[in-house]
Amino acid sequence: CNYSDVEGKKLNRRPLNFILELFDRENKKGFKDQLVGPSSEAIKIAREVRHVFGHRNFGLMYDLSHMLLIKDNDGKSETPGVLKALAPYLFHIHIGNCVIDKNDPYYGDSHVSMDYRNGAVSKNILKEFVKALVEIGYKGIIGFEVATVKGEVSESVINIHKAYFDDARNSVIVNYALGSYAYVNRKFMPEQLFDMITDIRVAKPYAIYDEAKARRKRENLTLDGKLLILACDHPARCVTSVGDDPIKMGSRFEYLGRILRVLCHEEVDGVMTTPDIMDELFIISGIFREKTGKSFLDDKVLVGCMNRSGLAGFRYEMDDRMTAYDAETIVNMRMDAAKILLRLDKYRHSKESIMTMDYCAKAIDDCNKYDIPVMIEPLPVEHTEDGYKTKMDKDSLIQTIGVASALGNSSRNHWIKIPYVEGYSDVVKSTTMPILMLGGASEGSPVNTLENFERGMGAGRNVRGVLVG
């Protein structure tokens, strides 16, 4: 690297890149038995060469055919998930296959064809590998390393490699893209920032309270009579699925990064969430304040979610108690509003629905003592084979709004959060309370949701914005 830097300066050219490839350490026939194997060690080397010695032209190469042969410190094979840790240092990727069947003549790092009968890299592994590359926003070189075995035709083997890669590439679901934009979490919130949250939780837990006291709070809930608020209270109720992925929202690294990205936009009024996520936002806000003198939470509307015991799929899901924020904490943390969920099931669990009404009424009474605005989400539901579903007809929604509107000892602080349905103009006329629209279940593309928001905003003067996740 030093030599390349010196020669590059002499020739007034960019220095050549130097790339270290990761291999296995197995001292067996067909294996490489190299010094640098586990990704964790390669990352340490790359970090030191780049950040200590200043050689930005040094990076790593990772080969899929080596992945199953490289063992971590626990003796387990690496997985596509390791690409997340390698991401800052990746210069080059190889797509290849290996054999881990000891009885096979091509056992080891043999780079057999992707359709070789004993090949270890299955179609699913390749798909996960490509998906991981997409998720880290990899834009470097991808090479294919493959060798023929007895009787195979080179052209045929190459075409098989291409076909397998195309199949994997086409399997990666991109929910939507606005123009050429695609969100990459680590470019917005690096792992270093994510790790700092835990460090502060351990060393300075009081920093959460300090930042809550330090942030500049709005004088009024809304500046122009409308609100755009991000909803992110779903994981606390065991709701983590997005599309076909049952735990997509379970990654706090990804989830928190997306929350920050949205919340930092000047046109987003605020966020509604549970104490764990709000505390993380306070911690990050404190880090920003320390570095820049400013906070992205200044003048934002912070809404505390109160009831989360209605765990999705649980037997007594409709018994939804106040397990998150309470009115006193919302006041002490200088937050701006509260949010409660009221789902009404006429049949199967009507008793639990009535109990939840009581919890909600008492929570509203507590909030009224402090004049805390309360955003009530009243939803008519029915039980199906796939769990509870919201009844998306105007009659059911109108009836449920009537119930929610009368909760508590005063409606002076009520806001209503409801979905868009056909006949929305009739729905909005069922109440004088300000309405925020919710987005509903993810459909992959946001187009339908945005169109519904457009229709809903024109349905009545009391529709004042959206509270959407």
Short mmCIF file of C-alpha atoms in Angstrom, two decimals:
data_model
loop_
_atom_site.label_atom_id
_atom_site.label_comp_id
_atom_site.label_asym_id
_atom_site.label_seq_id
_atom_site.Cartn_x
_atom_site.Cartn_y
_atom_site.Cartn_z
CA CYS A 1 0.00 0.00 0.00
CA ASN A 2 2.85 2.37 0.81
CA TYR A 3 4.53 1.62 -2.50
CA SER A 4 1.28 2.18 -4.40
CA ASP A 5 0.72 5.49 -2.63
CA VAL A 6 4.23 6.71 -3.43
CA GLU A 7 4.10 5.66 -7.09
CA GLY A 8 0.60 7.07 -7.48
CA LYS A 9 1.77 10.48 -6.30
CA LYS A 10 4.74 10.36 -8.67
CA LEU A 11 2.48 9.62 -11.63
CA ASN A 12 -0.33 11.88 -10.40
CA ARG A 13 -2.65 8.90 -10.49
CA ARG A 14 -4.93 7.21 -8.02
CA PRO A 15 -3.05 4.42 -6.17
CA LEU A 16 -3.88 0.84 -7.06
CA ASN A 17 -6.28 -1.01 -4.80
CA PHE A 18 -4.92 -3.89 -2.75
CA ILE A 19 -7.40 -6.62 -1.92
CA LEU A 20 -7.05 -9.36 0.69
CA GLU A 21 -9.07 -12.50 0.00
CA LEU A 22 -10.46 -14.58 2.85
CA PHE A 23 -9.76 -18.33 2.85
CA ASP A 24 -10.17 -21.37 5.05
CA ARG A 25 -7.58 -22.73 7.48
CA GLU A 26 -8.22 -26.42 6.88
CA ASN A 27 -5.02 -28.43 6.36
CA LYS A 28 -6.66 -30.92 4.03
CA LYS A 29 -6.58 -31.83 0.39
CA GLY A 30 -8.75 -29.44 -1.58
CA PHE A 31 -8.51 -26.69 1.04
CA LYS A 32 -6.34 -23.56 1.12
CA ASP A 33 -5.05 -23.51 4.75
CA GLN A 34 -4.35 -19.77 4.68
CA LEU A 35 -3.47 -17.34 7.45
CA VAL A 36 -6.53 -15.07 7.26
CA GLY A 37 -9.73 -17.03 7.52
CA PRO A 38 -12.58 -15.88 9.77
CA SER A 39 -14.14 -12.61 8.68
CA SER A 40 -13.76 -11.19 12.18
CA GLU A 41 -9.97 -11.29 11.84
CA ALA A 42 -9.98 -9.91 8.31
CA ILE A 43 -12.12 -7.00 9.48
CA LYS A 44 -9.60 -6.19 12.23
CA ILE A 45 -6.79 -6.15 9.67
CA ALA A 46 -8.75 -4.01 7.22
CA ARG A 47 -9.79 -1.58 9.93
CA GLU A 48 -6.21 -1.11 11.09
CA VAL A 49 -4.70 -0.78 7.61
CA ARG A 50 -7.34 1.74 6.55
CA HIS A 51 -7.92 3.76 9.71
CA VAL A 52 -4.60 3.49 11.57
CA PHE A 53 -2.21 3.53 8.62
CA GLY A 54 -4.51 5.56 6.37
CA HIS A 55 -4.54 3.28 3.32
CA ARG A 56 -8.03 3.75 1.92
CA ASN A 57 -7.03 1.68 -1.12
CA PHE A 58 -6.98 -1.51 0.98
CA GLY A 59 -10.05 -3.74 1.06
CA LEU A 60 -11.34 -7.29 1.25
CA MET A 61 -12.64 -9.87 -1.17
CA TYR A 62 -15.22 -12.44 -0.13
CA ASP A 63 -15.90 -15.62 -2.06
CA LEU A 64 -19.19 -17.46 -1.67
CA SER A 65 -17.39 -20.74 -2.33
CA HIS A 66 -15.26 -20.10 0.77
CA MET A 67 -18.15 -19.10 3.02
CA LEU A 68 -19.11 -22.62 4.05
CA LEU A 69 -15.46 -23.63 4.49
CA ILE A 70 -14.42 -20.72 6.70
CA LYS A 71 -15.05 -21.44 10.37
CA ASP A 72 -15.70 -18.78 12.98
CA ASN A 73 -14.26 -18.93 16.49
CA ASP A 74 -17.00 -21.37 17.50
CA GLY A 75 -16.15 -23.74 14.67
CA LYS A 76 -19.31 -22.92 12.73
CA SER A 77 -19.45 -22.07 9.04
CA GLU A 78 -20.02 -18.45 8.13
CA THR A 79 -23.36 -17.33 6.67
CA PRO A 80 -24.47 -14.53 4.30
CA GLY A 81 -25.12 -12.42 7.39
CA VAL A 82 -21.38 -11.87 7.72
CA LEU A 83 -21.54 -9.49 4.75
CA LYS A 84 -23.06 -6.82 7.01
CA ALA A 85 -19.91 -6.71 9.11
CA LEU A 86 -17.66 -6.87 6.04
CA ALA A 87 -19.58 -4.15 4.17
CA PRO A 88 -17.35 -1.13 4.95
CA TYR A 89 -14.30 -2.95 3.59
CA LEU A 90 -15.64 -5.00 0.66
CA PHE A 91 -13.97 -4.31 -2.68
CA HIS A 92 -14.71 -7.53 -4.53
CA ILE A 93 -17.13 -10.47 -4.47
CA HIS A 94 -16.76 -13.91 -6.01
CA ILE A 95 -19.70 -16.20 -6.71
CA GLY A 96 -18.69 -19.85 -6.63
CA ASN A 97 -19.51 -23.31 -5.30
CA CYS A 98 -17.70 -25.76 -3.04
CA VAL A 99 -18.09 -29.35 -1.83
CA ILE A 100 -18.30 -30.30 1.85
CA ASP A 101 -18.98 -34.01 1.31
CA LYS A 102 -15.74 -35.69 2.39
CA ASN A 103 -16.41 -38.68 0.16
CA ASP A 104 -16.69 -36.59 -2.98
CA PRO A 105 -13.59 -36.46 -5.24
CA TYR A 106 -13.95 -32.68 -5.48
CA TYR A 107 -14.15 -32.14 -1.72
CA GLY A 108 -13.13 -28.64 -0.67
CA ASP A 109 -12.66 -25.33 -2.46
CA SER A 110 -13.06 -26.81 -5.94
CA HIS A 111 -15.35 -24.20 -7.56
CA VAL A 112 -17.56 -26.81 -9.12
CA SER A 113 -20.56 -25.87 -11.25
CA MET A 114 -23.58 -24.45 -9.43
CA ASP A 115 -25.61 -27.52 -10.40
CA TYR A 116 -22.98 -30.05 -9.28
CA ARG A 117 -24.76 -32.91 -7.50
CA ASN A 118 -22.80 -32.52 -4.24
CA GLY A 119 -22.36 -28.76 -4.41
CA ALA A 120 -22.77 -27.11 -1.00
CA VAL A 121 -24.10 -23.77 -2.26
CA SER A 122 -27.80 -24.34 -2.86
CA LYS A 123 -30.12 -22.01 -4.73
CA ASN A 124 -31.48 -20.75 -1.42
CA ILE A 125 -28.00 -20.00 -0.06
CA LEU A 126 -27.16 -18.11 -3.25
CA LYS A 127 -30.40 -16.14 -2.97
CA GLU A 128 -29.65 -15.22 0.65
CA PHE A 129 -26.13 -14.18 -0.35
CA VAL A 130 -27.39 -11.93 -3.15
CA LYS A 131 -30.10 -10.53 -0.89
CA ALA A 132 -27.47 -9.65 1.71
CA LEU A 133 -25.43 -7.84 -0.96
CA VAL A 134 -28.48 -5.79 -1.88
CA GLU A 135 -29.21 -4.98 1.76
CA ILE A 136 -25.71 -3.63 2.40
CA GLY A 137 -25.86 -1.58 -0.80
CA TYR A 138 -22.87 -3.32 -2.38
CA LYS A 139 -21.91 -1.66 -5.68
CA GLY A 140 -18.48 -3.19 -6.24
CA ILE A 141 -17.28 -5.90 -8.61
CA ILE A 142 -18.93 -9.32 -8.67
CA GLY A 143 -16.92 -12.07 -10.35
CA PHE A 144 -17.78 -15.68 -11.09
CA GLU A 145 -15.19 -18.32 -10.28
CA VAL A 146 -16.00 -21.76 -11.67
CA ALA A 147 -14.09 -24.78 -12.94
CA THR A 148 -15.19 -27.68 -15.09
CA VAL A 149 -14.97 -31.26 -13.95
CA LYS A 150 -14.57 -34.32 -16.11
CA GLY A 151 -16.99 -34.35 -19.04
CA GLU A 152 -18.36 -30.82 -18.58
CA VAL A 153 -18.38 -28.20 -21.32
CA SER A 154 -17.04 -24.80 -20.28
CA GLU A 155 -19.71 -22.78 -22.08
CA SER A 156 -22.47 -24.84 -20.49
CA VAL A 157 -21.02 -24.45 -16.99
CA ILE A 158 -20.73 -20.68 -17.45
CA ASN A 159 -24.33 -20.43 -18.65
CA ILE A 160 -25.51 -22.43 -15.63
CA HIS A 161 -23.64 -20.03 -13.35
CA LYS A 162 -25.31 -17.06 -15.02
CA ALA A 163 -28.75 -18.66 -14.83
CA TYR A 164 -28.38 -19.42 -11.12
CA PHE A 165 -27.24 -15.87 -10.42
CA ASP A 166 -30.09 -14.34 -12.45
CA ASP A 167 -32.57 -16.51 -10.58
CA ALA A 168 -31.15 -15.32 -7.25
CA ARG A 169 -31.06 -11.70 -8.41
CA ASN A 170 -34.66 -11.77 -9.59
CA SER A 171 -35.81 -13.31 -6.30
CA VAL A 172 -34.78 -10.27 -4.29
CA ILE A 173 -37.94 -8.36 -3.48
CA VAL A 174 -37.64 -4.61 -3.80
CA ASN A 175 -40.86 -3.23 -2.39
CA TYR A 176 -40.64 -0.04 -4.37
CA ALA A 177 -38.16 2.45 -5.68
CA LEU A 178 -38.70 6.15 -6.18
CA GLY A 179 -36.66 6.87 -9.27
CA SER A 180 -33.27 5.24 -8.81
CA TYR A 181 -33.34 5.59 -5.01
CA ALA A 182 -32.99 2.57 -2.76
CA TYR A 183 -32.63 2.86 1.01
CA VAL A 184 -29.44 1.42 2.52
CA ASN A 185 -29.54 1.50 6.31
CA ARG A 186 -25.83 1.56 7.06
CA LYS A 187 -25.35 4.67 4.92
CA PHE A 188 -27.78 6.50 7.18
CA MET A 189 -27.01 4.90 10.55
CA PRO A 190 -23.65 3.09 10.77
CA GLU A 191 -23.13 0.19 13.16
CA GLN A 192 -20.84 2.37 15.26
CA LEU A 193 -23.74 4.65 16.15
CA PHE A 194 -25.97 1.66 16.86
CA ASP A 195 -23.35 0.21 19.23
CA MET A 196 -23.02 3.53 21.04
CA ILE A 197 -26.65 3.22 22.17
CA THR A 198 -25.83 0.13 24.24
CA ASP A 199 -22.68 1.74 25.61
CA ILE A 200 -24.70 4.71 26.85
CA ARG A 201 -27.44 2.45 28.25
CA VAL A 202 -24.76 0.73 30.35
CA ALA A 203 -22.63 3.70 31.37
CA LYS A 204 -25.05 6.65 31.41
CA PRO A 205 -28.70 5.55 31.49
CA TYR A 206 -29.63 8.96 32.91
CA ALA A 207 -28.68 10.45 29.51
CA ILE A 208 -32.18 9.53 28.33
CA TYR A 209 -33.80 11.75 30.92
CA ASP A 210 -31.23 14.51 30.37
CA GLU A 211 -32.02 14.70 26.67
CA ALA A 212 -35.75 14.67 27.30
CA LYS A 213 -35.27 17.72 29.50
CA ALA A 214 -32.88 19.43 27.06
CA ARG A 215 -34.90 19.19 23.85
CA ARG A 216 -36.90 22.19 22.66
CA LYS A 217 -40.62 21.42 22.86
CA ARG A 218 -43.34 22.83 20.62
CA GLU A 219 -45.69 25.35 22.14
CA ASN A 220 -48.62 23.80 20.24
CA LEU A 221 -49.26 20.25 19.08
CA THR A 222 -49.72 21.34 15.47
CA LEU A 223 -48.19 24.33 13.71
CA ASP A 224 -50.66 24.53 10.83
CA GLY A 225 -53.64 22.52 12.01
CA LYS A 226 -52.28 19.30 10.47
CA LEU A 227 -49.95 16.48 11.54
CA LEU A 228 -47.68 13.97 9.84
CA ILE A 229 -46.50 11.47 12.45
CA LEU A 230 -44.49 8.28 12.06
CA ALA A 231 -45.95 5.24 13.87
CA CYS A 232 -43.44 2.69 15.13
CA ASP A 233 -45.00 0.81 18.02
CA HIS A 234 -45.55 -2.48 16.19
CA PRO A 235 -42.79 -4.78 17.59
CA ALA A 236 -44.05 -4.28 21.15
CA ARG A 237 -47.24 -6.11 20.15
CA CYS A 238 -45.44 -9.00 18.39
CA VAL A 239 -46.12 -7.43 15.00
CA THR A 240 -42.83 -7.79 13.12
CA SER A 241 -43.80 -9.09 9.68
CA VAL A 242 -43.45 -7.20 6.41
CA GLY A 243 -44.64 -8.99 3.31
CA ASP A 244 -43.39 -12.58 3.41
CA ASP A 245 -40.73 -11.87 6.04
CA PRO A 246 -42.14 -12.70 9.52
CA ILE A 247 -39.47 -10.76 11.44
CA LYS A 248 -38.53 -7.90 9.11
CA MET A 249 -39.32 -5.31 11.80
CA GLY A 250 -37.47 -7.43 14.37
CA SER A 251 -34.09 -6.01 13.37
CA ARG A 252 -33.69 -3.02 15.68
CA PHE A 253 -30.70 -1.86 13.64
CA GLU A 254 -32.79 -1.65 10.45
CA TYR A 255 -35.95 -0.46 12.20
CA LEU A 256 -34.27 2.32 14.15
CA GLY A 257 -32.31 3.49 11.12
CA ARG A 258 -35.48 3.86 9.08
CA ILE A 259 -37.18 5.71 11.93
CA LEU A 260 -34.30 8.18 12.12
CA ARG A 261 -34.28 8.71 8.38
CA VAL A 262 -37.96 9.65 8.35
CA LEU A 263 -37.94 11.62 11.59
CA CYS A 264 -35.09 13.86 10.45
CA HIS A 265 -37.16 15.16 7.53
CA GLU A 266 -38.34 18.68 8.27
CA GLU A 267 -41.89 18.00 7.02
CA VAL A 268 -42.41 15.09 9.43
CA ASP A 269 -43.97 16.44 12.61
CA GLY A 270 -42.99 13.65 14.94
CA VAL A 271 -43.06 10.04 16.05
CA MET A 272 -45.37 7.75 18.01
CA THR A 273 -43.68 4.82 19.72
CA THR A 274 -43.02 2.78 22.85
CA PRO A 275 -40.57 3.65 25.68
CA ASP A 276 -37.74 1.44 24.40
CA ILE A 277 -37.59 3.09 20.99
CA MET A 278 -38.25 6.57 22.35
CA ASP A 279 -35.36 6.11 24.78
CA GLU A 280 -33.11 5.10 21.88
CA LEU A 281 -34.13 8.24 20.03
CA PHE A 282 -33.32 10.32 23.10
CA ILE A 283 -29.88 8.68 23.31
CA ILE A 284 -29.09 9.33 19.65
CA SER A 285 -30.45 12.86 19.95
CA GLY A 286 -28.08 13.43 22.86
CA ILE A 287 -25.15 12.20 20.78
CA PHE A 288 -26.10 14.61 17.99
CA ARG A 289 -26.51 17.47 20.45
CA GLU A 290 -23.07 16.80 21.91
CA LYS A 291 -21.47 16.78 18.44
CA THR A 292 -23.43 19.56 16.72
CA GLY A 293 -25.19 21.57 19.40
CA LYS A 294 -28.53 20.67 17.79
CA SER A 295 -31.08 17.89 18.18
CA PHE A 296 -33.34 16.30 15.57
CA LEU A 297 -35.98 15.95 18.32
CA ASP A 298 -36.26 19.70 18.85
CA ASP A 299 -39.80 20.86 17.98
CA LYS A 300 -40.88 17.32 17.09
CA VAL A 301 -44.15 15.87 18.37
CA LEU A 302 -43.36 12.90 20.63
CA VAL A 303 -46.32 10.58 21.19
CA GLY A 304 -46.13 7.81 23.78
CA CYS A 305 -47.92 4.54 23.07
CA MET A 306 -49.74 3.30 26.18
CA ASN A 307 -51.35 -0.13 25.69
CA ARG A 308 -49.39 -2.99 24.09
CA SER A 309 -50.53 -6.18 25.84
CA GLY A 310 -52.79 -7.13 22.93
CA LEU A 311 -50.10 -9.42 21.57
CA ALA A 312 -50.83 -10.54 18.02
CA GLY A 313 -51.80 -14.21 17.86
CA PHE A 314 -52.10 -14.71 21.61
CA ARG A 315 -55.22 -16.30 23.06
CA TYR A 316 -56.27 -13.22 25.03
CA GLU A 317 -55.09 -10.73 22.44
CA MET A 318 -58.15 -8.53 22.92
CA ASP A 319 -57.30 -7.90 26.59
CA ASP A 320 -55.11 -4.90 25.81
CA ARG A 321 -53.72 -3.34 28.99
CA MET A 322 -51.62 -0.23 29.54
CA THR A 323 -48.17 -1.84 29.57
CA ALA A 324 -46.08 0.95 28.03
CA TYR A 325 -46.31 4.68 28.76
CA ASP A 326 -48.47 6.22 31.48
CA ALA A 327 -49.65 9.81 31.72
CA GLU A 328 -47.20 10.79 34.47
CA THR A 329 -44.17 9.56 32.50
CA ILE A 330 -45.33 11.35 29.35
CA VAL A 331 -45.42 14.58 31.35
CA ASN A 332 -42.09 13.96 33.11
CA MET A 333 -40.35 13.18 29.80
CA ARG A 334 -41.81 16.38 28.30
CA MET A 335 -43.56 14.50 25.54
CA ASP A 336 -46.49 15.88 23.59
CA ALA A 337 -49.28 13.31 23.40
CA ALA A 338 -50.43 9.76 24.14
CA LYS A 339 -51.82 7.04 21.91
CA ILE A 340 -54.15 4.15 22.77
CA LEU A 341 -55.59 1.28 20.72
CA LEU A 342 -59.18 0.09 21.11
CA ARG A 343 -60.21 -2.94 19.06
CA LEU A 344 -63.79 -4.13 19.35
CA ASP A 345 -64.77 -7.76 18.74
CA LYS A 346 -68.55 -8.22 18.95
CA TYR A 347 -68.44 -11.97 19.23
CA ARG A 348 -65.52 -14.19 20.21
CA HIS A 349 -63.84 -11.97 22.80
CA SER A 350 -66.38 -9.24 23.48
CA LYS A 351 -65.66 -9.51 27.21
CA GLU A 352 -61.99 -8.66 26.67
CA SER A 353 -63.01 -5.77 24.40
CA ILE A 354 -65.15 -4.31 27.19
CA MET A 355 -62.26 -4.72 29.64
CA THR A 356 -59.97 -2.87 27.24
CA MET A 357 -62.56 -0.08 27.00
CA ASP A 358 -62.24 0.33 30.74
CA TYR A 359 -58.42 0.45 30.58
CA CYS A 360 -58.64 3.07 27.84
CA ALA A 361 -61.18 5.20 29.70
CA LYS A 362 -59.00 5.28 32.82
CA ALA A 363 -55.91 6.13 30.76
CA ILE A 364 -57.80 9.00 29.11
CA ASP A 365 -58.92 10.28 32.52
CA ASP A 366 -55.28 10.26 33.67
CA CYS A 367 -54.19 12.12 30.54
CA ASN A 368 -56.96 14.68 30.98
CA LYS A 369 -55.56 15.53 34.43
CA TYR A 370 -52.42 16.79 32.65
CA ASP A 371 -54.21 18.03 29.49
CA ILE A 372 -52.31 15.50 27.37
CA PRO A 373 -53.78 15.05 23.87
CA VAL A 374 -54.81 11.42 23.31
CA MET A 375 -54.78 9.78 19.90
CA ILE A 376 -57.32 6.97 20.00
CA GLU A 377 -57.18 4.20 17.39
CA PRO A 378 -60.66 2.58 17.35
CA LEU A 379 -60.87 -0.47 15.10
CA PRO A 380 -63.73 -2.92 14.53
CA VAL A 381 -62.20 -6.40 14.18
CA GLU A 382 -63.24 -9.96 13.46
CA HIS A 383 -61.44 -13.22 14.12
CA THR A 384 -60.32 -15.26 11.09
CA GLU A 385 -58.12 -18.31 10.52
CA ASP A 386 -55.20 -15.91 10.11
CA GLY A 387 -55.95 -14.00 13.30
CA TYR A 388 -57.76 -10.73 13.87
CA LYS A 389 -58.49 -8.56 10.84
CA THR A 390 -59.83 -5.03 10.76
CA LYS A 391 -63.34 -4.78 9.32
CA MET A 392 -62.92 -2.31 6.48
CA ASP A 393 -66.53 -1.23 6.00
CA LYS A 394 -67.85 2.21 6.84
CA ASP A 395 -70.76 1.06 9.02
CA SER A 396 -68.53 -0.89 11.42
CA LEU A 397 -66.03 1.94 11.54
CA ILE A 398 -68.68 4.57 12.24
CA GLN A 399 -70.06 2.53 15.15
CA THR A 400 -66.60 2.03 16.64
CA ILE A 401 -65.79 5.73 16.36
CA GLY A 402 -68.94 6.46 18.33
CA VAL A 403 -67.75 4.20 21.14
CA ALA A 404 -64.23 5.65 21.20
CA SER A 405 -65.43 9.24 21.13
CA ALA A 406 -67.31 8.78 24.40
CA LEU A 407 -64.39 7.28 26.34
CA GLY A 408 -63.17 9.07 29.45
CA ASN A 409 -64.43 12.01 31.46
CA SER A 410 -63.89 14.55 28.67
CA SER A 411 -63.27 14.47 24.92
CA ARG A 412 -61.43 17.79 24.86
CA ASN A 413 -58.09 16.14 24.11
CA HIS A 414 -59.32 13.43 21.71
CA TRP A 415 -57.82 12.77 18.30
CA ILE A 416 -59.08 9.80 16.28
CA LYS A 417 -56.81 7.51 14.24
CA ILE A 418 -58.66 5.42 11.62
CA PRO A 419 -58.04 3.78 8.23
CA TYR A 420 -59.42 4.93 4.91
CA VAL A 421 -62.45 2.94 3.69
CA GLU A 422 -64.99 3.31 0.92
CA GLY A 423 -67.57 5.91 1.85
CA TYR A 424 -65.03 7.87 3.89
CA SER A 425 -67.02 11.09 3.67
CA ASP A 426 -69.73 9.41 5.76
CA VAL A 427 -67.15 8.14 8.23
CA VAL A 428 -65.59 11.54 8.88
CA LYS A 429 -69.04 13.05 9.46
CA SER A 430 -69.54 10.65 12.38
CA THR A 431 -67.32 12.79 14.62
CA THR A 432 -66.21 16.38 15.16
CA MET A 433 -62.85 15.23 16.49
CA PRO A 434 -59.69 15.71 14.43
CA ILE A 435 -58.84 12.59 12.43
CA LEU A 436 -55.45 11.12 11.52
CA MET A 437 -55.40 8.37 8.91
CA LEU A 438 -53.45 5.16 9.43
CA GLY A 439 -51.69 3.29 6.66
CA GLY A 440 -52.75 -0.31 7.26
CA ALA A 441 -50.92 -3.50 6.31
CA SER A 442 -47.88 -3.34 4.01
CA GLU A 443 -48.70 -4.09 0.37
CA GLY A 444 -45.19 -3.81 -1.07
CA SER A 445 -45.88 -0.62 -3.01
CA PRO A 446 -47.01 2.54 -1.19
CA VAL A 447 -48.99 3.82 -4.17
CA ASN A 448 -52.41 2.59 -3.03
CA THR A 449 -51.86 3.92 0.47
CA LEU A 450 -50.81 7.33 -0.82
CA GLU A 451 -53.83 7.48 -3.11
CA ASN A 452 -56.10 6.63 -0.16
CA PHE A 453 -54.48 9.40 1.87
CA GLU A 454 -55.17 11.83 -0.96
CA ARG A 455 -58.83 10.80 -1.10
CA GLY A 456 -59.17 10.85 2.68
CA MET A 457 -57.65 14.31 3.13
CA GLY A 458 -60.38 15.71 0.92
CA ALA A 459 -63.24 13.89 2.64
CA GLY A 460 -63.81 16.40 5.42
CA ARG A 461 -62.33 19.36 7.24
CA ASN A 462 -61.69 17.30 10.36
CA VAL A 463 -59.22 15.00 8.54
CA ARG A 464 -55.98 16.58 9.73
CA GLY A 465 -53.19 14.28 8.59
CA VAL A 466 -51.70 10.81 8.94
CA LEU A 467 -50.18 8.68 11.66
CA VAL A 468 -48.51 5.97 9.62
CA GLY A 469 -45.78 3.35 10.01
#
